[in-house]
Amino acid sequence: NAGVTQTPKFRILKIGQSMTLQCAQDMNHNYMYWYRQDPGMGLKLIYYSVGAGITDKGEVPNGYNVSRSTTEDFPLRLELAAPSQTSVYFCASSPNAGGKAFFGQGTRLTVV
Amino acid sequence: AQSVTQLDSQVPVFEEAPVELRCNYSSSVSVYLFWYVQYPNQGLQLLLKYLSGSTLVKGINGFEAEFNKSQTSFHLRKPSVHISDTAEYFCAVRGDNYGQNFVFGPGTRLSVLP
């Protein structure tokens, strides 16, 4: 069972570069999320989606964009990478409000 | 909006000793409550969750948590820990309305010592 798959696992970017973090789930979940995890800060919600074609901002959306053209995929785009975006990024999905969230393995991003 | 407080950033404990990881939350709506565990270099895994019903919830790996509405708490407990329980533990809440999202606490690092 694949669950939630994130790619890449590691990436180093230079300031000003752009990239897309990929996230795919094969559980037909409606809800998908992107979090960033900074040391001692827990997880902060960047963007979320409650279904294909529907996205909304979370707690820390600045510097990021998302799209949800299919139920399965929820890519996160960084347009102009900044050192403040150095973090571990987690994608997650859940079937509904009370269902558990399934997390991907994370993407460790370093911006230099 | 919801918020979550985990009062202890680090909890060292000896193997086979009991442990309690504290979690308090605030919310203007009814919530679902979760505990997640993160082992080194891995994603988060669900330990247990409270949606409704019995306030004592049992999860995987011998963990349990008790929902206390009057104290807005959801503390995690284990009567006897193992070395393999060393990990980061996150408490999370979620409103029960459509579109509500998980709000995570800052995490508690549990270190089990031999």
XYZ file of C-alpha atoms in Angstrom:
226
model
C 0.000 0.000 0.000
C 1.569 3.278 -1.103
C -0.456 5.685 1.084
C 0.973 9.205 0.760
C 4.044 9.565 -1.430
C 6.244 12.640 -1.410
C 9.062 13.439 -3.789
C 11.855 14.356 -3.561
C 13.098 13.292 -0.118
C 15.904 15.859 -0.072
C 16.610 19.017 -2.032
C 19.034 21.913 -1.863
C 17.962 25.128 -3.570
C 19.732 28.391 -4.156
C 18.046 31.612 -3.119
C 15.605 32.712 -5.807
C 15.216 29.308 -7.436
C 11.843 27.655 -7.757
C 10.695 24.074 -7.340
C 7.644 21.896 -6.876
C 7.242 19.379 -4.095
C 5.111 16.502 -5.263
C 2.506 14.721 -3.175
C 0.265 11.864 -4.248
C -2.164 9.674 -2.320
C -3.916 6.537 -3.494
C -6.601 6.301 -0.810
C -9.201 8.510 -2.533
C -9.074 10.982 0.343
C -10.817 14.303 -0.072
C -8.666 16.272 2.361
C -5.022 16.977 1.655
C -2.561 19.211 3.506
C 0.896 20.650 3.356
C 2.761 21.298 6.587
C 6.214 22.564 7.366
C 8.037 21.397 10.433
C 10.585 23.670 12.042
C 12.527 22.593 15.164
C 10.588 23.269 18.350
C 7.666 24.714 16.415
C 5.593 21.662 15.682
C 3.838 21.539 12.349
C 2.453 24.630 10.690
C -0.230 24.348 8.020
C 0.756 25.952 4.714
C -2.179 25.110 2.457
C -4.975 22.587 2.428
C -7.585 21.232 0.083
C -10.965 19.683 0.788
C -11.378 18.275 -2.703
C -10.268 18.551 -6.306
C -10.370 22.153 -7.456
C -10.670 23.537 -3.919
C -7.695 24.936 -2.037
C -7.274 27.381 0.788
C -4.554 29.055 2.802
C -3.400 27.749 6.114
C -1.373 29.433 8.800
C 1.825 30.170 6.819
C 1.004 30.381 3.099
C 3.330 33.224 2.054
C 5.894 32.173 -0.533
C 3.968 29.060 -1.577
C 1.287 28.062 -4.044
C -0.738 24.888 -4.529
C -3.117 23.325 -6.994
C -5.480 20.363 -6.799
C -6.516 19.308 -10.267
C -7.111 15.683 -9.235
C -8.106 13.923 -6.022
C -4.765 12.115 -5.948
C -2.241 14.925 -6.375
C -1.507 18.051 -4.359
C 1.781 19.701 -5.438
C 3.344 22.554 -3.484
C 5.175 25.236 -5.448
C 7.936 27.494 -4.170
C 8.432 30.343 -6.631
C 11.367 32.315 -5.169
C 13.124 30.237 -2.567
C 14.305 32.033 0.560
C 16.456 30.787 3.473
C 13.391 31.083 5.726
C 11.848 28.244 3.733
C 14.502 25.812 4.899
C 12.400 23.207 6.653
C 10.982 19.712 6.495
C 7.767 19.577 4.515
C 5.063 17.013 5.118
C 2.107 16.226 2.941
C -0.888 14.514 4.511
C -4.346 13.318 3.573
C -7.471 12.311 5.449
C -10.859 11.007 4.366
C -12.971 13.404 6.405
C -12.963 15.727 9.396
C -12.756 12.964 11.977
C -10.570 10.579 10.077
C -6.939 10.128 10.841
C -4.363 11.893 8.731
C -1.863 9.833 6.817
C 1.497 11.495 6.418
C 4.163 11.200 3.784
C 7.786 10.616 4.717
C 8.682 14.274 4.341
C 10.896 16.401 2.119
C 13.932 18.035 3.686
C 14.527 21.321 1.876
C 17.566 23.514 2.385
C 17.780 26.961 0.791
C 21.291 28.403 0.582
C -9.784 28.796 15.828
C -8.000 26.191 17.865
C -4.654 26.131 19.636
C -2.655 23.385 21.332
C -0.157 23.593 24.167
C 2.289 20.855 25.070
C 3.849 21.980 28.301
C 6.938 19.770 28.192
C 9.325 20.099 25.290
C 11.439 17.188 26.540
C 10.651 14.286 28.845
C 13.457 11.896 29.851
C 12.347 8.708 31.569
C 13.935 5.400 32.451
C 12.908 2.223 30.709
C 9.892 0.452 32.258
C 8.848 3.606 34.123
C 5.431 5.201 33.520
C 5.139 8.388 31.503
C 2.573 11.133 30.952
C 2.842 13.670 28.129
C 0.617 16.667 28.669
C -1.608 18.350 26.124
C -4.030 21.222 26.602
C -6.106 22.856 23.921
C -8.437 25.763 23.358
C -11.273 25.908 20.884
C -14.529 27.738 20.305
C -16.086 24.667 18.677
C -16.271 20.973 19.428
C -13.058 19.204 18.524
C -11.552 15.904 17.646
C -8.284 15.146 19.441
C -5.283 13.185 18.239
C -1.845 12.051 19.310
C 0.770 11.421 16.653
C 4.255 9.952 17.012
C 7.241 10.774 14.845
C 10.231 8.462 14.890
C 13.565 9.874 13.674
C 13.580 10.736 9.980
C 10.036 9.510 9.482
C 6.602 10.964 8.941
C 3.929 11.110 11.605
C 1.889 8.097 12.632
C -1.393 8.135 14.486
C -1.233 6.763 18.034
C -4.841 7.335 19.012
C -7.745 9.679 18.576
C -10.830 10.861 20.418
C -13.933 11.630 18.414
C -16.754 10.990 20.897
C -17.941 8.483 23.472
C -15.691 7.093 26.193
C -13.211 9.672 27.377
C -10.479 7.049 27.856
C -8.996 6.134 24.512
C -6.582 3.296 23.921
C -4.145 3.383 21.056
C -1.293 1.445 19.575
C 1.899 0.400 21.390
C 0.213 0.424 24.818
C -0.528 4.154 24.877
C -3.761 5.637 26.139
C -5.144 9.122 26.595
C -7.980 10.654 28.554
C -10.121 13.502 27.313
C -11.065 15.949 30.036
C -13.475 18.516 28.685
C -13.594 20.680 31.813
C -9.807 20.994 31.867
C -9.530 21.024 28.051
C -6.814 18.405 28.275
C -5.893 15.243 26.434
C -2.859 13.806 28.247
C -1.066 10.774 26.846
C 0.049 7.981 29.161
C 1.898 4.705 29.084
C 2.377 2.552 32.199
C 5.761 1.151 31.170
C 7.909 2.595 28.403
C 10.463 0.889 26.195
C 13.589 2.174 24.518
C 11.707 1.966 21.223
C 9.225 4.598 22.445
C 11.904 7.276 22.075
C 10.371 9.710 19.603
C 8.659 13.063 19.176
C 5.001 13.130 20.178
C 2.526 15.643 18.824
C -0.899 16.450 20.142
C -3.355 17.769 17.551
C -6.889 19.085 17.509
C -9.349 19.560 14.743
C -12.724 21.269 14.680
C -15.626 19.028 13.803
C -16.923 21.276 11.034
C -16.360 20.832 7.303
C -13.036 22.256 6.210
C -11.553 22.347 9.695
C -7.883 21.478 9.806
C -5.423 19.919 12.163
C -3.676 22.253 14.561
C -0.579 20.687 16.064
C 1.191 21.353 19.310
C 4.943 22.054 19.334
C 5.760 18.465 20.239
C 7.294 16.647 23.197
C 10.487 14.699 22.774
C 10.323 11.517 24.837
C 13.722 10.023 25.568
C 13.692 6.591 27.165
C 16.911 5.833 29.016
C 18.271 2.334 29.748
